[in-house]
Coordinates of C-alpha atoms in Angstrom, one line a residue:
X701 CA -48.3 -60.2 66.1
X702 CA -44.4 -59.5 65.7
X703 CA -42.9 -57.3 67.9
X704 CA -41.0 -54.1 66.8
X705 CA -37.2 -54.9 66.6
X706 CA -35.0 -52.6 68.4
X707 CA -33.6 -51.0 65.1
X708 CA -37.1 -49.4 64.2
X709 CA -35.8 -46.7 66.4
X710 CA -33.2 -44.4 65.2
X711 CA -32.4 -40.7 65.9
X712 CA -35.1 -38.5 65.0
X713 CA -37.4 -41.5 63.7
X714 CA -39.3 -41.7 67.1
X715 CA -40.2 -45.2 68.5
X716 CA -42.5 -47.8 66.7
X717 CA -44.7 -49.3 69.4
X718 CA -45.5 -53.2 69.4
X719 CA -48.5 -54.1 67.4
X720 CA -51.9 -54.9 69.0
X721 CA -53.0 -58.4 67.9
X722 CA -55.4 -60.8 69.3
X723 CA -53.9 -63.9 70.8
X724 CA -52.7 -66.4 67.9
X725 CA -52.9 -63.8 65.1
X726 CA -49.6 -63.0 63.5
X727 CA -49.1 -60.0 61.3
X728 CA -46.5 -57.3 60.5
X729 CA -42.5 -57.7 60.7
X730 CA -39.6 -56.6 58.7
X731 CA -39.5 -57.3 55.1
X732 CA -35.9 -57.2 53.7
X733 CA -36.0 -59.5 50.5
X734 CA -35.8 -57.5 47.2
X735 CA -39.4 -58.3 46.5
X736 CA -42.3 -59.7 48.3
X737 CA -46.0 -59.8 49.2
X738 CA -48.0 -59.2 52.3
X739 CA -51.7 -58.9 53.5
X740 CA -54.1 -58.2 56.2
X741 CA -54.5 -61.3 58.6
X742 CA -56.8 -63.9 57.4
X743 CA -57.0 -62.6 53.9
X744 CA -59.0 -63.2 51.8
X745 CA -61.3 -64.1 54.8
X746 CA -62.4 -61.0 57.1
X747 CA -59.8 -59.7 59.1
X748 CA -59.9 -59.8 63.0
X749 CA -61.3 -57.1 65.2
X750 CA -58.9 -54.8 67.3
X751 CA -55.8 -55.5 65.3
X752 CA -52.7 -53.3 64.6
X753 CA -49.9 -54.7 62.4
X754 CA -46.9 -52.7 61.2
X755 CA -44.8 -53.8 58.3
X756 CA -41.5 -52.2 57.9
X757 CA -40.0 -52.8 54.4
X758 CA -36.2 -52.2 54.0
X759 CA -34.3 -52.8 50.7
X760 CA -30.8 -52.2 49.7
X761 CA -29.3 -48.5 50.7
X762 CA -29.6 -46.3 47.4
X763 CA -32.5 -48.2 46.2
X764 CA -36.4 -47.1 46.7
X765 CA -39.3 -49.3 47.7
X766 CA -42.2 -49.5 45.1
X767 CA -45.5 -50.6 46.7
X768 CA -48.8 -51.5 45.0
X769 CA -52.2 -53.1 46.1
X770 CA -54.0 -55.8 44.3
X771 CA -57.1 -55.9 46.6
X772 CA -58.4 -53.5 49.0
X773 CA -61.4 -53.7 51.3
X774 CA -61.8 -52.0 54.7
X775 CA -64.6 -50.6 56.7
X776 CA -65.5 -47.1 55.1
X777 CA -65.7 -44.0 57.1
X778 CA -65.5 -40.3 55.8
X779 CA -62.2 -39.7 57.6
X780 CA -61.2 -43.3 58.0
X781 CA -61.6 -43.1 61.8
X782 CA -62.5 -46.9 62.2
X783 CA -60.6 -49.3 60.2
X784 CA -57.6 -47.9 58.1
X785 CA -54.4 -48.4 56.4
X786 CA -51.4 -46.0 56.5
X787 CA -48.5 -45.8 54.3
X788 CA -45.3 -44.0 55.5
X789 CA -42.3 -42.7 53.3
X790 CA -39.8 -44.1 55.8
X791 CA -40.3 -45.2 59.4
X792 CA -43.8 -45.1 61.0
X793 CA -44.9 -42.9 63.8
X794 CA -43.7 -39.6 62.0
X795 CA -46.4 -37.7 60.6
X796 CA -44.2 -35.8 58.5
X797 CA -43.6 -39.0 56.8
X798 CA -47.1 -39.9 56.2
X799 CA -48.1 -40.7 52.4
X800 CA -51.7 -41.4 53.2
X801 CA -54.3 -42.8 55.2
X802 CA -56.9 -45.2 53.3
X803 CA -60.2 -47.2 54.0
X804 CA -63.2 -48.2 51.8
X805 CA -63.0 -50.1 48.6
X806 CA -60.8 -47.7 46.7
X807 CA -57.2 -49.0 46.6
X808 CA -54.3 -46.7 47.4
X809 CA -52.4 -45.7 44.3
X810 CA -49.0 -47.1 43.6
X811 CA -46.1 -45.5 46.0
X812 CA -42.5 -45.0 45.6
X813 CA -40.6 -44.1 48.7
X814 CA -38.1 -41.4 48.8
X815 CA -35.4 -43.6 50.5
X816 CA -34.9 -47.4 51.0
X817 CA -37.4 -47.8 53.9
X818 CA -41.1 -47.8 53.8
X819 CA -43.8 -48.7 56.7
X820 CA -47.2 -50.0 56.3
X821 CA -49.7 -49.8 59.3
X822 CA -53.0 -51.7 59.5
X823 CA -55.6 -51.0 62.1
X824 CA -59.0 -52.2 62.9
X825 CA -61.5 -51.5 65.6
X826 CA -64.0 -53.8 67.4
X827 CA -66.9 -53.4 64.9
X828 CA -67.5 -54.6 61.1
X829 CA -64.6 -56.5 59.6
X830 CA -64.0 -56.5 55.8
X831 CA -61.8 -58.8 53.5
X832 CA -58.8 -56.7 54.0
X833 CA -56.0 -56.0 51.6
X834 CA -53.1 -57.8 49.6
X835 CA -50.2 -55.8 48.6
X836 CA -46.8 -56.4 46.9
X837 CA -43.4 -54.7 47.0
X838 CA -40.2 -54.6 45.2
X839 CA -36.8 -53.0 45.2
X840 CA -36.9 -50.1 42.5
X841 CA -33.5 -49.3 41.2
X842 CA -34.6 -46.2 39.4
X843 CA -38.0 -44.5 38.6
X844 CA -41.2 -44.6 40.5
X845 CA -44.0 -42.3 41.5
X846 CA -43.2 -39.3 43.6
X847 CA -45.9 -37.4 45.4
X848 CA -44.1 -35.0 47.7
X849 CA -44.1 -31.3 47.6
X850 CA -40.3 -31.5 46.8
X851 CA -37.7 -34.1 46.5
X852 CA -34.5 -35.3 44.5
X853 CA -34.2 -37.9 41.7
X854 CA -30.7 -39.5 40.6
X855 CA -29.5 -41.8 37.9
X856 CA -28.8 -45.2 39.0
X857 CA -25.6 -45.5 41.1
X858 CA -25.1 -41.7 41.1
X859 CA -22.5 -40.5 41.2
X860 CA -20.7 -43.5 39.8
X861 CA -21.3 -44.3 36.3
X862 CA -24.7 -45.6 35.5
X863 CA -25.2 -49.2 33.9
X864 CA -26.1 -49.7 30.5
X865 CA -29.5 -50.7 29.0
X866 CA -31.3 -49.0 31.7
X867 CA -34.7 -47.3 31.2
X868 CA -36.1 -45.3 34.2
X869 CA -39.1 -43.0 34.5
X870 CA -40.1 -40.8 37.4
X871 CA -43.8 -39.6 37.6
X872 CA -43.9 -36.5 39.7
X873 CA -47.0 -34.9 41.0
X874 CA -50.3 -35.9 42.6
X875 CA -49.7 -33.8 45.7
X876 CA -53.1 -32.3 45.9
X877 CA -51.6 -28.7 45.6
X878 CA -52.6 -28.7 42.0
X879 CA -49.8 -26.1 40.8
X880 CA -47.1 -26.5 38.3
X881 CA -43.9 -28.4 39.0
X882 CA -40.2 -27.0 38.6
X883 CA -37.4 -29.3 38.0
X884 CA -33.6 -28.0 38.5
X885 CA -30.5 -30.2 37.4
X886 CA -27.8 -29.9 40.0
X887 CA -25.6 -32.3 38.0
X888 CA -25.6 -33.7 34.6
X889 CA -23.3 -36.1 32.4
X890 CA -24.9 -38.4 29.9
X891 CA -23.2 -39.7 26.9
X892 CA -23.6 -37.2 24.1
X893 CA -24.3 -37.6 20.3
X894 CA -26.0 -35.9 17.6
X895 CA -29.8 -36.0 18.3
X896 CA -29.1 -37.5 21.7
X897 CA -30.0 -40.8 20.3
X898 CA -27.7 -43.0 22.6
X899 CA -28.3 -41.9 26.2
X900 CA -30.5 -39.4 27.1
X901 CA -33.1 -37.8 29.8
X902 CA -36.5 -36.5 28.4
X903 CA -39.0 -34.5 30.1
X904 CA -42.9 -34.4 29.6
X905 CA -45.4 -31.9 30.6
X906 CA -47.8 -34.3 32.2
X907 CA -48.0 -38.0 33.7
X908 CA -47.1 -40.0 30.6
X909 CA -44.8 -39.9 27.6
X910 CA -47.7 -39.1 25.4
X911 CA -47.7 -35.8 27.0
X912 CA -46.0 -32.8 25.3
X913 CA -42.3 -33.0 25.5
X914 CA -40.6 -30.3 27.5
X915 CA -36.8 -31.3 26.8
X916 CA -34.6 -34.0 25.2
X917 CA -30.9 -33.6 26.9
X918 CA -27.5 -35.5 26.8
X919 CA -24.0 -34.4 27.0
X920 CA -22.6 -32.5 29.8
X921 CA -24.3 -29.3 29.8
X922 CA -27.0 -29.0 32.6
X923 CA -30.5 -28.6 31.2
X924 CA -32.3 -25.5 31.8
X925 CA -34.6 -25.1 34.8
X926 CA -38.0 -26.5 33.5
X927 CA -41.4 -25.7 34.9
X928 CA -44.5 -27.6 33.8
X929 CA -48.0 -26.4 32.9
X930 CA -49.7 -29.3 34.7
X931 CA -49.6 -30.7 38.3
X932 CA -47.5 -33.8 36.6
X933 CA -44.1 -34.1 35.2
X934 CA -42.5 -37.3 33.8
X935 CA -38.7 -37.6 33.8
X936 CA -37.6 -40.3 31.4
X937 CA -33.8 -41.7 31.6
X938 CA -32.7 -44.1 29.0
X939 CA -28.9 -45.8 28.3
X940 CA -27.9 -47.9 25.5
X941 CA -25.5 -50.8 25.5
X942 CA -22.3 -49.1 25.8
X943 CA -20.5 -46.0 27.0
X944 CA -22.0 -44.2 30.2
X945 CA -21.3 -41.3 32.4
X946 CA -21.7 -39.9 35.9
X947 CA -25.3 -39.5 35.3
X948 CA -27.5 -36.7 36.9
X949 CA -29.0 -35.4 40.1
X950 CA -32.0 -33.1 40.0
X951 CA -34.4 -31.4 42.5
X952 CA -37.9 -31.0 42.1
X953 CA -40.7 -28.9 43.9
X954 CA -44.3 -27.8 43.7
X955 CA -45.3 -24.2 43.2
X956 CA -47.8 -22.7 45.7
X957 CA -47.0 -23.9 49.2
X958 CA -43.4 -24.6 48.7
X959 CA -42.3 -22.3 46.2
X960 CA -43.3 -18.8 45.9
X961 CA -42.4 -15.3 45.0
X962 CA -43.6 -12.1 46.5
X963 CA -43.5 -8.6 45.1
X964 CA -46.2 -6.7 47.1
X965 CA -45.1 -4.4 49.9
X966 CA -46.5 -6.6 52.4
X967 CA -47.4 -10.2 52.8
X968 CA -47.4 -13.2 54.8
X969 CA -46.9 -17.1 54.4
X970 CA -46.2 -20.3 56.1
X971 CA -44.6 -23.6 55.7
X972 CA -46.7 -26.3 53.8
X973 CA -49.6 -27.5 55.6
X974 CA -49.2 -25.2 58.6
X975 CA -50.5 -25.5 61.4
X976 CA -50.3 -29.1 60.7
X977 CA -47.1 -30.9 60.5
X978 CA -45.0 -30.2 57.3
X979 CA -43.9 -33.1 55.1
X980 CA -40.2 -34.6 55.3
X981 CA -38.0 -34.4 52.5
X982 CA -38.5 -30.7 51.6
X983 CA -36.7 -27.8 50.1
X984 CA -38.9 -25.0 49.9
X985 CA -38.1 -21.4 49.0
X986 CA -39.9 -18.1 49.4
X987 CA -38.4 -15.0 47.6
X988 CA -39.4 -11.5 48.5
X989 CA -38.6 -9.0 45.8
X990 CA -39.4 -5.5 46.2
X991 CA -38.7 -2.3 44.1
X992 CA -35.2 -0.8 44.4
X993 CA -34.5 1.1 47.4
X994 CA -36.8 -0.8 49.7
X995 CA -35.6 -3.1 52.4
X996 CA -37.4 -6.3 53.5
X997 CA -38.4 -6.8 57.3
X998 CA -39.5 -10.0 58.2
X999 CA -41.6 -10.8 61.6
X1000 CA -41.6 -14.3 62.9
X1001 CA -45.2 -15.3 64.2
X1002 CA -44.8 -18.7 65.0
X1003 CA -42.1 -21.3 64.8
X1004 CA -41.9 -25.0 65.6
X1005 CA -39.1 -27.0 63.7
X1006 CA -37.2 -30.4 64.7
X1007 CA -34.7 -29.3 67.4
X1008 CA -30.9 -28.9 67.3
X1009 CA -28.8 -32.0 67.2
X1010 CA -27.6 -33.1 70.7
X1011 CA -24.2 -34.1 69.3
X1012 CA -23.2 -30.7 67.5
X1013 CA -25.8 -28.4 69.0
X1014 CA -26.6 -27.3 65.4
X1015 CA -29.7 -27.1 63.3
X1016 CA -28.6 -30.6 61.5
X1017 CA -32.0 -31.8 60.8
X1018 CA -34.7 -29.3 59.6
X1019 CA -33.9 -25.6 59.5
X1020 CA -35.3 -22.2 58.3
X1021 CA -32.6 -19.9 56.8
X1022 CA -32.7 -16.5 55.6
X1023 CA -30.6 -14.9 53.0
X1024 CA -30.0 -11.3 51.9
X1025 CA -30.7 -11.1 48.2
X1026 CA -32.4 -13.5 45.8
X1027 CA -30.0 -16.7 46.2
X1028 CA -28.5 -19.0 48.8
X1029 CA -25.1 -17.5 48.0
X1030 CA -26.2 -14.2 49.7
X1031 CA -25.3 -13.2 53.1
X1032 CA -26.8 -15.3 55.7
X1033 CA -29.1 -13.5 58.0
X1034 CA -30.1 -16.2 60.2
X1035 CA -30.6 -20.0 60.6
X1036 CA -33.2 -21.3 63.1
X1037 CA -34.7 -24.6 64.1
X1038 CA -36.7 -26.1 67.2
X1039 CA -39.1 -23.9 69.2
X1040 CA -36.9 -20.5 68.7
X1041 CA -38.7 -17.1 68.7
X1042 CA -36.3 -15.1 66.3
X1043 CA -36.3 -11.3 66.4
X1044 CA -37.3 -9.4 63.3
X1045 CA -34.8 -9.3 60.4
X1046 CA -34.3 -6.8 57.8
X1047 CA -32.6 -7.2 54.6
X1048 CA -29.7 -4.9 53.3
X1049 CA -31.1 -5.1 49.8
X1050 CA -34.5 -5.1 48.1
X1051 CA -34.8 -8.8 48.2
X1052 CA -34.8 -11.5 50.8
X1053 CA -35.0 -15.4 50.4
X1054 CA -36.3 -17.9 53.0
X1055 CA -35.3 -21.6 52.6
X1056 CA -36.9 -24.6 54.8
X1057 CA -35.0 -27.6 54.7
X1058 CA -36.5 -30.8 56.1
X1059 CA -35.0 -34.3 56.5
X1060 CA -36.6 -37.7 56.2
X1061 CA -37.7 -37.9 59.9
X1062 CA -39.6 -35.9 62.7
X1063 CA -41.9 -33.4 61.4
X1064 CA -43.3 -30.4 63.3
X1065 CA -45.9 -27.6 63.0
X1066 CA -43.7 -25.4 60.9
X1067 CA -43.6 -21.5 60.9
X1068 CA -45.7 -18.6 60.0
X1069 CA -44.2 -15.1 59.0
X1070 CA -45.4 -11.7 57.9
X1071 CA -43.2 -9.2 56.0
X1072 CA -43.3 -5.4 55.2
X1073 CA -41.3 -3.5 52.7
X1074 CA -39.2 -0.6 54.6
X1075 CA -39.7 2.6 52.6
X1076 CA -36.3 4.0 52.2
X1077 CA -35.9 7.4 53.6
X1078 CA -33.5 10.0 55.1
X1079 CA -34.5 11.9 58.0
X1080 CA -32.5 14.8 59.8
X1081 CA -33.4 17.5 62.1
X1082 CA -32.0 20.8 63.2
X1083 CA -33.0 22.7 66.5
X1084 CA -36.1 23.9 64.9
X1085 CA -36.9 21.9 61.8
X1086 CA -37.6 18.3 60.5
X1087 CA -36.0 17.4 57.0
X1088 CA -37.5 14.4 55.4
X1089 CA -36.4 12.9 51.9
X1090 CA -37.7 9.7 50.2
X1091 CA -36.9 8.8 46.6
X1092 CA -39.7 9.3 44.2
X1093 CA -38.8 5.8 42.5
X1094 CA -39.6 4.1 45.9
X1095 CA -43.4 5.5 45.9
X1096 CA -43.6 6.1 42.1
X1097 CA -47.3 4.9 42.2
X1098 CA -48.2 7.4 45.0
X1099 CA -49.3 11.2 44.7
X1100 CA -47.4 13.5 47.0
X1101 CA -50.6 14.1 48.8
X1102 CA -50.4 10.5 50.1
X1103 CA -47.1 11.2 51.9
X1104 CA -47.5 13.7 54.8
X1105 CA -46.2 14.5 58.2
X1106 CA -48.8 14.7 61.1
X1107 CA -51.8 16.2 59.0
X1108 CA -52.6 15.9 55.3
X1109 CA -52.0 19.7 55.1
X1110 CA -48.2 19.1 55.5
X1111 CA -47.9 16.8 52.6
X1112 CA -44.6 16.2 50.7
X1113 CA -43.2 18.3 47.7
X1114 CA -41.6 17.0 44.7
X1115 CA -38.1 18.4 44.2
X1116 CA -36.1 16.5 41.6
X1117 CA -36.0 12.9 42.1
X1118 CA -37.3 13.1 45.7
X1119 CA -40.4 13.6 48.0
X1120 CA -39.5 16.3 50.3
X1121 CA -41.0 17.4 53.7
X1122 CA -39.2 20.4 55.4
X1123 CA -41.3 21.8 58.3
X1124 CA -40.8 23.4 61.7
X1125 CA -41.5 21.9 65.0
X1126 CA -44.4 24.1 65.7
X1127 CA -46.4 22.7 62.9
X1128 CA -47.5 19.6 61.2
X1129 CA -48.7 18.0 64.6
X1130 CA -45.4 17.6 66.4
X1131 CA -45.4 17.5 70.1
X1132 CA -42.5 17.6 72.8
X1133 CA -42.0 14.5 75.0
X1134 CA -39.7 13.4 77.6
X1135 CA -38.2 10.0 77.0
X1136 CA -35.3 8.8 79.3
X1137 CA -34.9 12.1 80.7
X1138 CA -34.2 13.6 77.2
X1139 CA -36.5 16.2 75.5
X1140 CA -37.4 15.1 72.1
X1141 CA -39.7 16.2 69.2
X1142 CA -42.2 13.6 67.8
X1143 CA -44.2 13.2 64.8
X1144 CA -46.0 10.7 62.6
X1145 CA -45.1 10.3 58.9
X1146 CA -48.0 8.6 57.1
X1147 CA -47.7 6.7 53.8
X1148 CA -51.2 6.2 52.3
X1149 CA -51.0 2.7 50.0
X1150 CA -55.0 2.5 50.1
X1151 CA -56.7 1.3 47.0
X1152 CA -60.4 1.2 46.6
X1153 CA -62.0 0.3 50.0
X1154 CA -59.0 -1.4 51.3
X1155 CA -57.4 1.0 53.8
X1156 CA -53.6 0.6 54.0
X1157 CA -51.7 3.3 55.6
X1158 CA -48.1 2.7 57.0
X1159 CA -47.1 5.0 59.9
X1160 CA -43.5 5.8 60.9
X1161 CA -42.7 7.7 64.0
X1162 CA -40.3 10.6 63.3
X1163 CA -38.2 11.6 66.4
X1164 CA -35.6 14.5 66.8
X1165 CA -33.3 15.2 69.9
X1166 CA -32.8 19.2 69.2
X1167 CA -29.9 19.4 71.6
X1168 CA -27.9 16.9 69.7
X1169 CA -29.6 17.4 66.3
X1170 CA -30.1 13.5 66.0
X1171 CA -33.0 12.2 64.1
X1172 CA -34.5 8.7 63.8
X1173 CA -37.4 7.1 62.2
X1174 CA -39.4 4.0 63.1
X1175 CA -41.9 1.7 61.6
X1176 CA -44.9 1.7 64.1
X1177 CA -47.8 0.4 62.0
X1178 CA -47.8 -1.6 58.7
X1179 CA -49.7 -4.0 57.1
X1180 CA -50.9 -5.5 60.5
X1181 CA -50.1 -3.3 63.3
X1182 CA -50.8 -6.1 66.0
X1183 CA -48.4 -8.4 64.6
X1184 CA -45.8 -5.8 63.7
X1185 CA -45.3 -4.6 67.2
X1186 CA -41.5 -4.6 67.1
X1187 CA -40.0 -1.4 65.8
X1188 CA -36.6 -0.8 64.2
X1189 CA -34.6 2.5 63.8
X1190 CA -34.0 2.8 59.9
X1191 CA -31.9 5.7 59.5
X1192 CA -28.5 4.6 60.7
X1193 CA -28.4 1.6 58.4
X1194 CA -29.7 3.7 55.4
X1195 CA -27.0 6.4 55.9
X1196 CA -24.3 3.6 56.4
X1197 CA -25.2 1.9 53.1
X1198 CA -25.1 5.3 51.3
X1199 CA -28.5 4.5 49.7
X1200 CA -29.7 6.7 47.0
X1201 CA -30.1 9.8 49.2
X1202 CA -28.7 13.3 48.6
X1203 CA -27.7 13.8 52.1
X1204 CA -25.3 16.9 51.4
X1205 CA -28.5 18.7 50.0
X1206 CA -30.2 18.2 53.4
X1207 CA -27.4 19.4 55.3
X1208 CA -27.2 22.3 53.0
X1209 CA -30.6 23.3 54.1
X1210 CA -29.6 23.5 57.9
X1211 CA -29.7 27.3 57.6
X1212 CA -31.5 27.8 61.0
X1213 CA -28.2 26.4 62.6
X1214 CA -26.0 28.8 60.7
X1215 CA -28.2 31.7 61.5
X1216 CA -28.0 30.7 65.3
X1217 CA -24.4 30.4 65.2
X1218 CA -24.0 33.6 63.4
X1219 CA -26.0 35.5 65.8
X1220 CA -23.9 34.1 68.8
X1221 CA -20.7 35.1 67.1
X1222 CA -21.9 38.5 66.4
X1223 CA -23.3 39.1 69.9
X1224 CA -19.9 38.0 71.2
X1225 CA -18.0 40.4 69.0
X1226 CA -20.4 43.4 70.3
X1227 CA -19.7 42.4 73.7
X1228 CA -16.0 42.5 73.4
X1229 CA -16.1 45.8 71.5
X1230 CA -18.4 47.3 74.4
X1231 CA -15.9 46.0 76.9
X1232 CA -13.1 47.7 75.2
X1233 CA -15.0 50.9 74.7
X1234 CA -15.5 51.1 78.5
X1235 CA -12.0 50.4 79.4
X1236 CA -10.6 53.3 76.8
X1237 CA -13.1 55.6 78.4

């Protein structure tokens, strides 16, 4: 067998091991011609036992590899554990690049690589030999079959002017997820004309041009975001004999594992295929959108991505980023890679966006997160009372009896546009504790989101330090108390942001402090009068 050339190893790719072949059997190697054919050893005769061959197909930079099989017959096993053929979207030995593992008599589908390198590995065991396979490849300047969860397509020579008399078609889909596909154009400049009769991009809701048409575009205006109703999308680009343009650049992604929007108060999600290795060449987005007034708190349960660059120390390869708001132009809350264990993060608005980028090499296990919506509230205290205020719009679906302090008998009242609880320390299940050598008053605020047989009660610890009249509130139990073990002080940030609270109204209710101070002043005056009276006598 042909040993692995040294350039098969590159940063982030891992190392390709030398093929295993019986003495005298030659297979594998580097295929660098624009097109060619290769087959299993001895084809069309039975392939030898205990054989491993690796073919690395390398075409011109900027092109892709189109691979097809004309014959295929390997020993069958339900999980292809005996003899098998593997196709990699790039260098081999990286599970994130694996396009599929095949055996039996069903040939693999045609494949189009996401870049200019593709690897094929054939392996046989010591029992049962079949006829093997025959395959052909060619450099594909444009078009092809794209089966990844996400990816990018560009016109030929982009961003340079595309050639004349070109027709390219990209068949996107077949990921196994089964959900619709979304296509977003990042750049678009194609020769215009009435009816787009010269150069154009056409989109079809299915795998062929016979599928329903979703759009027909030309000129310099970017086409709108397009969502298919099937698991397939066909992109057709055609140019005539003169006048070109810069062309186009577009991203596609599959809904489900890679593109989701969450609107519930709690939830969890993970990277595609978690806890197995995620695919390469991904751009996935998870958007959490809660009602106005809420903030989003995210807990990182597990994370293993490709590590930081040894040259820059940054997350240059694969990374997970969090943005405040619903778009990537929002404030960056954090960016992580490797085996980091990030602390929980909290948005400053009612929306948070998580974005996963992976490159073409080295995949890992990925990540798993849980989130909970932090109910907006304002908590203050005096020397004797708690004051709690929550906007009605934040809990519009709840009756006031489902919001209570300590016991259900201390339920909130609806005053104007707020749920309010005003109670003394000697009621509503409050208790005195010593924390850090400081006396504090503690109680628990319950917000009951339960529906039907599903119990869902969120608990917030309410704390007051009477001497300083300082209050705080901490989320202590949300959708999964065992996971949401780390708490966060929620009051300070709410007050800094201004929120929607009528804080001066709460301060105006601080009557107990006013009475206390008035009594002290009156006592002082009476004492002064008594002393003066004694002196005069």
